[in-house]
Amino acid sequence: MEDKKKVIFSGIQPSGNLTLGNYLGALKNWVALQDQYDCYYCVVDLHAITVRQEPKDLRARTLEVLAIYIAAGIDPEKNTIFIQSHVPAHSEAAWLLNCSTYMGELSRMTQFKDKSQRVGDSVSAGLFTYPVLMAADILLYNTDLVPVGKDQMQHLEITRDIAQRFNSAYSPTFTIPEAYIPKAGAKIMDLQDPSKKMSKSADNPNGFILIMDPPEVIRRKVSRAVTDSIGIINYTEDQPGVKNLIDILAVIKKLDPIEVAASYKDKGYAELKHDVAEAIVEELSPIQEKVKELLKDKTYLEEIYKKGAEKANYVSRKVLRKMQKKIGFIQ
Ligand code: AQP
């Protein structure tokens, strides 16, 4: 009998247009993993509303993210691709897990600290409990591996803690998931402030490259990327802007960043930026074409997310029932 494949769960929020960071840190790895694992790739719209979204934009972006998944190479025949709000078990399990989560541990989450500062007084309770919803997403599928960028590591650790707490308070219920952090591309930095990660909701659009940015915009943003006045290309933390450009080039070209840096030893920043921009354009152009095609065929996209929701509902409902039973709810 064939061995059961290990399970992967991951998702991206339609909280803005997807960036090169989302692509290199998450999506590109999802594609590489799809043959080996039983993968659930979700558009996490419930997460997106932890920060206020314009309904019309949220609708459009949710479909665009789905189209980007497929255009990037995630095969809908091999993977379960779905929209989070179509699977009510996520919200229900999140409530149950909220009751096994401590305020103290949620207060330590750096994403909450960063984002709540940006939002100011109107910070939602949802933003605070975001990691619990993420734990529900992962645990409902008995996930073994979660491919994420480095920024999500803390959320994965709290997921493991919540799962272990639930398992020991009741009885073994959840698989304890592991993070799958890519060796390269795990943290792409903001082009204008390389001390911050590249983020789709950053204030300065010159800091991020969008997957759907046209070639001339990509070239312009890369040419304006902040570097330094050292003038020599090295791969070091002391030159975070240059290091970030080398990282981007290395991940796209599947090369070692130190070797990339060495090959630019006698070259200038302008040449490095030119090559980085061209590599990004070459990588993203075919994806952009496919996304545009896919968005013209809403019926096809609907077929995919409906089929995905059917499978995800079936699998997650079983785990939710198990949780409810163990907690002591009458079935
Ligand atoms: N800069 C990055 N480098 C590498 N990986 C990244 N990811 C995000 N930014 C980078 C990875 O993309 C996946 C989806 O992230 P998300 O959209 O669910 O939320 P996020 O991590 O909060 O991403 P953003 O772009 O910063 O969104 P906003 O601005 O809405 O908060 C995750 O696997 C993440 O690690």
CSV table of C-alpha atoms and ligand atoms in Angstrom, one decimal:
chain,number,residue,atom,x,y,z
A,1,MET,CA,0.0,0.0,0.0
A,2,GLU,CA,1.2,3.5,-0.8
A,3,ASP,CA,2.4,5.5,2.2
A,4,LYS,CA,0.1,8.3,3.2
A,5,LYS,CA,1.5,11.6,2.1
A,6,LYS,CA,2.4,14.2,4.8
A,7,VAL,CA,0.1,17.2,5.0
A,8,ILE,CA,1.0,20.8,4.2
A,9,PHE,CA,-1.1,23.8,5.0
A,10,SER,CA,-0.3,27.4,4.1
A,11,GLY,CA,-2.1,30.6,3.1
A,12,ILE,CA,-1.7,34.2,2.1
A,13,GLN,CA,-4.0,37.1,3.1
A,14,PRO,CA,-5.7,39.1,0.4
A,15,SER,CA,-5.0,42.2,2.5
A,16,GLY,CA,-3.2,43.9,-0.4
A,17,ASN,CA,-1.6,43.0,-3.6
A,18,LEU,CA,0.9,40.2,-3.2
A,19,THR,CA,4.5,41.2,-3.1
A,20,LEU,CA,7.8,39.6,-4.3
A,21,GLY,CA,8.3,38.7,-0.6
A,22,ASN,CA,5.1,36.6,-0.6
A,23,TYR,CA,6.2,35.0,-3.8
A,24,LEU,CA,9.8,34.2,-2.9
A,25,GLY,CA,9.2,33.5,0.8
A,26,ALA,CA,6.0,31.4,0.4
A,27,LEU,CA,4.5,30.7,-3.0
A,28,LYS,CA,7.6,29.6,-4.9
A,29,ASN,CA,8.2,26.9,-2.2
A,30,TRP,CA,4.6,25.8,-2.3
A,31,VAL,CA,5.0,24.9,-5.9
A,32,ALA,CA,8.1,22.9,-5.2
A,33,LEU,CA,6.4,20.9,-2.5
A,34,GLN,CA,3.2,20.0,-4.3
A,35,ASP,CA,4.3,16.6,-5.6
A,36,GLN,CA,5.6,15.3,-2.4
A,37,TYR,CA,2.8,16.3,0.0
A,38,ASP,CA,-0.9,16.5,0.4
A,39,CYS,CA,-1.2,20.3,0.2
A,40,TYR,CA,-4.0,22.7,1.3
A,41,TYR,CA,-3.4,26.2,0.0
A,42,CYS,CA,-5.8,28.7,1.3
A,43,VAL,CA,-6.7,32.4,0.5
A,44,VAL,CA,-7.0,33.6,4.1
A,45,ASP,CA,-9.7,36.2,3.8
A,46,LEU,CA,-10.8,35.9,7.5
A,47,HIS,CA,-7.2,36.9,8.4
A,48,ALA,CA,-7.3,39.9,6.0
A,49,ILE,CA,-10.2,41.6,7.9
A,50,THR,CA,-8.2,41.9,11.1
A,51,VAL,CA,-7.3,45.2,9.4
A,52,ARG,CA,-10.1,47.2,7.8
A,53,GLN,CA,-10.6,46.2,4.1
A,54,GLU,CA,-12.7,47.9,1.4
A,55,PRO,CA,-15.3,45.2,0.5
A,56,LYS,CA,-15.0,45.7,-3.2
A,57,ASP,CA,-11.2,45.5,-3.1
A,58,LEU,CA,-11.3,42.4,-0.8
A,59,ARG,CA,-13.6,40.6,-3.3
A,60,ALA,CA,-11.3,41.4,-6.2
A,61,ARG,CA,-8.1,40.6,-4.4
A,62,THR,CA,-9.4,37.3,-3.1
A,63,LEU,CA,-9.9,36.1,-6.7
A,64,GLU,CA,-6.6,37.6,-7.8
A,65,VAL,CA,-4.7,35.8,-5.0
A,66,LEU,CA,-6.4,32.5,-6.1
A,67,ALA,CA,-5.4,33.2,-9.7
A,68,ILE,CA,-1.8,34.0,-8.6
A,69,TYR,CA,-1.6,30.6,-6.8
A,70,ILE,CA,-2.6,28.8,-10.0
A,71,ALA,CA,-0.5,31.0,-12.3
A,72,ALA,CA,2.6,30.5,-10.1
A,73,GLY,CA,2.3,26.8,-10.7
A,74,ILE,CA,0.0,25.3,-8.0
A,75,ASP,CA,-1.9,22.6,-9.8
A,76,PRO,CA,-5.6,22.6,-8.8
A,77,GLU,CA,-5.8,18.9,-9.7
A,78,LYS,CA,-3.0,18.0,-7.2
A,79,ASN,CA,-3.8,20.4,-4.4
A,80,THR,CA,-6.7,21.6,-2.4
A,81,ILE,CA,-7.0,25.3,-3.1
A,82,PHE,CA,-9.8,27.1,-1.3
A,83,ILE,CA,-11.0,30.3,0.3
A,84,GLN,CA,-10.9,30.4,4.1
A,85,SER,CA,-14.4,31.9,4.7
A,86,HIS,CA,-16.0,29.1,2.7
A,87,VAL,CA,-15.0,26.6,5.4
A,88,PRO,CA,-16.8,27.6,8.6
A,89,ALA,CA,-14.8,25.1,10.7
A,90,HIS,CA,-11.9,27.7,10.7
A,91,SER,CA,-13.9,30.3,12.6
A,92,GLU,CA,-15.5,27.7,14.9
A,93,ALA,CA,-12.2,26.0,15.8
A,94,ALA,CA,-10.6,29.4,16.4
A,95,TRP,CA,-13.2,30.1,19.1
A,96,LEU,CA,-12.5,26.8,20.8
A,97,LEU,CA,-8.8,27.4,20.6
A,98,ASN,CA,-9.2,30.9,21.9
A,99,CYS,CA,-10.3,29.3,25.2
A,100,SER,CA,-7.0,27.4,25.3
A,101,THR,CA,-4.8,30.5,24.6
A,102,TYR,CA,-3.4,32.9,27.1
A,103,MET,CA,-3.5,36.7,26.8
A,104,GLY,CA,0.1,36.9,27.8
A,105,GLU,CA,1.4,34.7,25.0
A,106,LEU,CA,-0.6,36.7,22.4
A,107,SER,CA,0.7,40.0,23.8
A,108,ARG,CA,4.3,38.9,22.9
A,109,MET,CA,3.6,38.5,19.2
A,110,THR,CA,5.8,40.9,17.3
A,111,GLN,CA,3.3,41.1,14.3
A,112,PHE,CA,0.6,42.3,16.7
A,113,LYS,CA,3.0,44.9,18.2
A,114,ASP,CA,4.0,46.2,14.8
A,115,LYS,CA,0.6,46.3,13.2
A,116,SER,CA,-1.3,47.7,16.2
A,117,GLN,CA,1.2,50.6,16.2
A,118,ARG,CA,0.4,51.3,12.6
A,119,VAL,CA,-3.4,51.0,13.2
A,120,GLY,CA,-3.4,53.2,16.3
A,121,ASP,CA,-6.6,53.3,18.5
A,122,SER,CA,-8.8,51.3,16.2
A,123,VAL,CA,-6.8,48.1,16.7
A,124,SER,CA,-9.3,45.2,16.5
A,125,ALA,CA,-9.6,42.2,18.9
A,126,GLY,CA,-9.2,40.1,15.7
A,127,LEU,CA,-5.7,41.4,15.2
A,128,PHE,CA,-4.9,40.3,18.7
A,129,THR,CA,-6.3,36.8,18.3
A,130,TYR,CA,-5.0,36.4,14.7
A,131,PRO,CA,-2.5,33.7,15.7
A,132,VAL,CA,-5.3,31.6,17.2
A,133,LEU,CA,-7.2,31.6,13.8
A,134,MET,CA,-3.9,30.7,12.2
A,135,ALA,CA,-3.6,27.8,14.7
A,136,ALA,CA,-7.1,26.6,13.8
A,137,ASP,CA,-6.2,26.8,10.0
A,138,ILE,CA,-3.2,24.5,10.6
A,139,LEU,CA,-4.6,22.1,13.2
A,140,LEU,CA,-7.8,21.4,11.4
A,141,TYR,CA,-6.0,19.4,8.7
A,142,ASN,CA,-3.6,17.6,11.0
A,143,THR,CA,-0.9,19.4,9.2
A,144,ASP,CA,2.7,18.1,9.4
A,145,LEU,CA,4.5,21.0,7.7
A,146,VAL,CA,3.8,24.7,7.3
A,147,PRO,CA,5.8,26.4,4.6
A,148,VAL,CA,6.1,30.1,5.7
A,149,GLY,CA,8.6,33.0,5.6
A,150,LYS,CA,10.7,33.7,8.8
A,151,ASP,CA,8.2,36.4,9.9
A,152,GLN,CA,5.6,33.7,10.6
A,153,MET,CA,7.9,31.6,12.8
A,154,GLN,CA,6.5,33.0,16.1
A,155,HIS,CA,2.9,32.3,15.0
A,156,LEU,CA,3.9,28.7,14.3
A,157,GLU,CA,5.5,28.3,17.7
A,158,ILE,CA,2.3,29.5,19.4
A,159,THR,CA,0.3,27.1,17.2
A,160,ARG,CA,2.5,24.3,18.5
A,161,ASP,CA,2.0,25.5,22.1
A,162,ILE,CA,-1.8,25.7,21.7
A,163,ALA,CA,-1.9,22.2,20.1
A,164,GLN,CA,0.2,20.7,22.9
A,165,ARG,CA,-1.9,22.4,25.6
A,166,PHE,CA,-5.2,21.1,24.0
A,167,ASN,CA,-3.7,17.6,23.6
A,168,SER,CA,-2.6,17.4,27.2
A,169,ALA,CA,-5.8,19.0,28.7
A,170,TYR,CA,-8.1,16.5,26.8
A,171,SER,CA,-6.3,13.7,25.0
A,172,PRO,CA,-4.1,13.6,21.8
A,173,THR,CA,-6.1,15.4,19.1
A,174,PHE,CA,-3.8,17.4,16.9
A,175,THR,CA,-0.6,16.6,15.0
A,176,ILE,CA,2.1,19.0,16.2
A,177,PRO,CA,3.1,20.9,13.0
A,178,GLU,CA,6.6,21.9,12.0
A,179,ALA,CA,7.6,25.1,10.2
A,180,TYR,CA,9.2,24.7,6.8
A,181,ILE,CA,11.3,27.8,6.3
A,182,PRO,CA,13.1,28.1,2.9
A,183,LYS,CA,16.9,28.2,3.0
A,184,ALA,CA,16.9,31.3,0.7
A,185,GLY,CA,14.3,34.0,0.4
A,186,ALA,CA,12.8,33.5,3.9
A,187,LYS,CA,12.9,37.2,4.5
A,188,ILE,CA,12.9,39.7,1.6
A,189,MET,CA,13.4,43.2,3.0
A,190,ASP,CA,11.7,46.5,2.1
A,191,LEU,CA,13.6,48.2,-0.7
A,192,GLN,CA,13.4,51.6,0.9
A,193,ASP,CA,14.1,50.5,4.5
A,194,PRO,CA,16.0,47.2,4.5
A,195,SER,CA,15.7,46.9,8.2
A,196,LYS,CA,12.0,46.0,7.7
A,197,LYS,CA,10.5,43.0,5.9
A,198,MET,CA,8.9,43.7,2.5
A,199,SER,CA,5.2,43.9,3.3
A,200,LYS,CA,2.1,44.4,1.1
A,201,SER,CA,0.6,46.9,3.5
A,202,ALA,CA,3.7,49.1,3.8
A,203,ASP,CA,3.1,52.9,3.5
A,204,ASN,CA,5.7,53.5,0.8
A,205,PRO,CA,5.0,51.7,-2.4
A,206,ASN,CA,8.6,52.1,-3.5
A,207,GLY,CA,9.5,49.7,-0.7
A,208,PHE,CA,7.8,46.7,-2.2
A,209,ILE,CA,7.5,45.0,-5.6
A,210,LEU,CA,4.1,43.6,-6.4
A,211,ILE,CA,3.8,40.3,-8.3
A,212,MET,CA,1.6,42.2,-10.8
A,213,ASP,CA,3.8,45.3,-11.1
A,214,PRO,CA,4.6,46.0,-14.8
A,215,PRO,CA,8.2,45.7,-15.9
A,216,GLU,CA,8.9,49.4,-16.0
A,217,VAL,CA,7.6,49.8,-12.5
A,218,ILE,CA,9.8,46.9,-11.3
A,219,ARG,CA,12.8,48.5,-13.0
A,220,ARG,CA,12.1,51.9,-11.4
A,221,LYS,CA,11.6,50.5,-7.9
A,222,VAL,CA,14.8,48.4,-8.0
A,223,SER,CA,16.8,51.3,-9.4
A,224,ARG,CA,15.7,53.4,-6.5
A,225,ALA,CA,16.4,50.7,-3.8
A,226,VAL,CA,18.3,52.1,-0.9
A,227,THR,CA,21.9,50.8,-0.8
A,228,ASP,CA,24.8,52.5,1.1
A,229,SER,CA,27.9,54.7,0.4
A,230,ILE,CA,30.4,51.8,0.8
A,231,GLY,CA,30.5,51.2,-3.0
A,232,ILE,CA,31.7,47.6,-2.8
A,233,ILE,CA,29.4,44.6,-3.2
A,234,ASN,CA,29.6,42.3,-0.2
A,235,TYR,CA,27.1,39.9,1.3
A,236,THR,CA,27.0,41.2,4.9
A,237,GLU,CA,24.6,42.5,7.5
A,238,ASP,CA,26.5,45.8,7.4
A,239,GLN,CA,25.1,46.4,3.9
A,240,PRO,CA,21.5,45.3,4.3
A,241,GLY,CA,20.2,47.0,1.1
A,242,VAL,CA,22.9,45.3,-1.0
A,243,LYS,CA,22.4,42.0,0.8
A,244,ASN,CA,18.7,42.1,0.1
A,245,LEU,CA,19.3,42.6,-3.6
A,246,ILE,CA,21.8,39.7,-3.7
A,247,ASP,CA,19.3,37.5,-1.9
A,248,ILE,CA,16.6,38.3,-4.4
A,249,LEU,CA,18.9,37.5,-7.3
A,250,ALA,CA,20.2,34.4,-5.7
A,251,VAL,CA,16.7,32.9,-4.9
A,252,ILE,CA,15.4,33.6,-8.4
A,253,LYS,CA,18.5,32.2,-10.1
A,254,LYS,CA,18.8,29.3,-7.6
A,255,LEU,CA,22.4,30.3,-6.7
A,256,ASP,CA,24.3,30.7,-3.5
A,257,PRO,CA,24.2,34.4,-2.3
A,258,ILE,CA,27.9,34.4,-1.4
A,259,GLU,CA,28.8,33.2,-4.9
A,260,VAL,CA,26.5,35.9,-6.4
A,261,ALA,CA,28.3,38.5,-4.3
A,262,ALA,CA,31.7,37.3,-5.4
A,263,SER,CA,30.7,37.5,-9.0
A,264,TYR,CA,30.0,41.2,-8.5
A,265,LYS,CA,33.2,42.0,-6.7
A,266,ASP,CA,34.5,44.4,-9.4
A,267,LYS,CA,31.1,45.7,-10.4
A,268,GLY,CA,29.0,48.6,-9.3
A,269,TYR,CA,25.6,48.9,-7.6
A,270,ALA,CA,24.0,50.1,-10.9
A,271,GLU,CA,24.9,46.8,-12.6
A,272,LEU,CA,23.7,44.7,-9.7
A,273,LYS,CA,20.4,46.6,-9.7
A,274,HIS,CA,20.0,46.2,-13.4
A,275,ASP,CA,20.5,42.4,-13.2
A,276,VAL,CA,18.1,42.1,-10.2
A,277,ALA,CA,15.4,44.0,-12.0
A,278,GLU,CA,15.8,41.9,-15.2
A,279,ALA,CA,15.7,38.7,-13.2
A,280,ILE,CA,12.5,39.7,-11.4
A,281,VAL,CA,10.9,40.8,-14.7
A,282,GLU,CA,11.8,37.5,-16.3
A,283,GLU,CA,10.4,35.5,-13.4
A,284,LEU,CA,7.2,37.4,-13.0
A,285,SER,CA,6.2,38.2,-16.6
A,286,PRO,CA,4.8,34.7,-17.4
A,287,ILE,CA,2.9,34.6,-14.1
A,288,GLN,CA,1.4,38.0,-14.8
A,289,GLU,CA,0.2,36.9,-18.2
A,290,LYS,CA,-1.4,33.8,-16.8
A,291,VAL,CA,-3.1,35.7,-14.0
A,292,LYS,CA,-4.7,38.1,-16.5
A,293,GLU,CA,-5.9,35.1,-18.5
A,294,LEU,CA,-7.3,33.3,-15.5
A,295,LEU,CA,-9.2,36.4,-14.2
A,296,LYS,CA,-11.1,36.5,-17.5
A,297,ASP,CA,-12.5,33.0,-16.7
A,298,LYS,CA,-14.4,33.5,-13.5
A,299,THR,CA,-16.3,30.2,-14.0
A,300,TYR,CA,-13.1,28.2,-14.0
A,301,LEU,CA,-11.9,30.0,-10.8
A,302,GLU,CA,-15.3,29.3,-9.2
A,303,GLU,CA,-15.1,25.6,-10.1
A,304,ILE,CA,-11.7,25.4,-8.4
A,305,TYR,CA,-12.6,27.2,-5.1
A,306,LYS,CA,-15.9,25.3,-4.8
A,307,LYS,CA,-14.2,21.9,-5.3
A,308,GLY,CA,-11.5,23.0,-2.8
A,309,ALA,CA,-14.0,24.1,-0.2
A,310,GLU,CA,-15.9,20.8,-0.5
A,311,LYS,CA,-12.7,18.8,0.3
A,312,ALA,CA,-11.6,21.2,3.0
A,313,ASN,CA,-15.0,21.2,4.6
A,314,TYR,CA,-15.1,17.4,4.7
A,315,VAL,CA,-11.6,17.1,6.3
A,316,SER,CA,-11.9,20.0,8.7
A,317,ARG,CA,-15.4,19.2,9.9
A,318,LYS,CA,-14.2,15.8,11.2
A,319,VAL,CA,-11.4,17.4,13.2
A,320,LEU,CA,-13.8,20.0,14.5
A,321,ARG,CA,-16.3,17.3,15.7
A,322,LYS,CA,-13.5,15.6,17.5
A,323,MET,CA,-12.5,18.8,19.3
A,324,GLN,CA,-16.1,19.5,20.3
A,325,LYS,CA,-16.6,15.9,21.6
A,326,LYS,CA,-13.4,16.1,23.7
A,327,ILE,CA,-14.4,19.5,25.1
A,328,GLY,CA,-17.7,18.0,26.3
A,329,PHE,CA,-20.2,19.4,23.9
A,330,ILE,CA,-23.3,17.2,23.2
A,331,GLN,CA,-23.0,15.9,19.6
B,1,AQP,N1,9.1,39.9,3.0
B,1,AQP,C1,8.8,38.6,3.0
B,1,AQP,N2,9.8,37.7,2.8
B,1,AQP,C2,9.6,36.4,2.8
B,1,AQP,N3,8.3,35.9,3.1
B,1,AQP,C3,7.3,36.7,3.3
B,1,AQP,N4,6.0,36.5,3.5
B,1,AQP,C4,5.4,37.7,3.7
B,1,AQP,N5,6.3,38.7,3.5
B,1,AQP,C5,7.5,38.1,3.3
B,1,AQP,C6,5.4,35.2,3.6
B,1,AQP,O1,4.2,35.3,2.8
B,1,AQP,C7,3.2,34.4,3.4
B,1,AQP,C8,1.9,35.1,3.4
B,1,AQP,O2,1.9,36.2,4.3
B,1,AQP,P1,0.5,36.9,4.7
B,1,AQP,O3,0.0,37.6,3.5
B,1,AQP,O4,-0.4,35.9,5.3
B,1,AQP,O5,0.9,37.8,5.8
B,1,AQP,P2,2.2,38.6,6.2
B,1,AQP,O6,3.3,37.7,6.5
B,1,AQP,O7,1.7,39.6,7.2
B,1,AQP,O8,2.5,39.3,4.8
B,1,AQP,P3,2.5,40.8,4.5
B,1,AQP,O9,2.8,41.0,3.0
B,1,AQP,O10,3.4,41.5,5.4
B,1,AQP,O11,1.0,41.2,4.7
B,1,AQP,P4,0.4,42.3,5.5
B,1,AQP,O12,1.1,43.6,5.1
B,1,AQP,O13,-1.0,42.4,5.2
B,1,AQP,O14,0.7,42.0,6.9
B,1,AQP,C9,3.7,34.0,4.7
B,1,AQP,O15,4.2,32.7,4.6
B,1,AQP,C10,4.8,34.9,5.0
B,1,AQP,O16,5.8,34.4,5.8
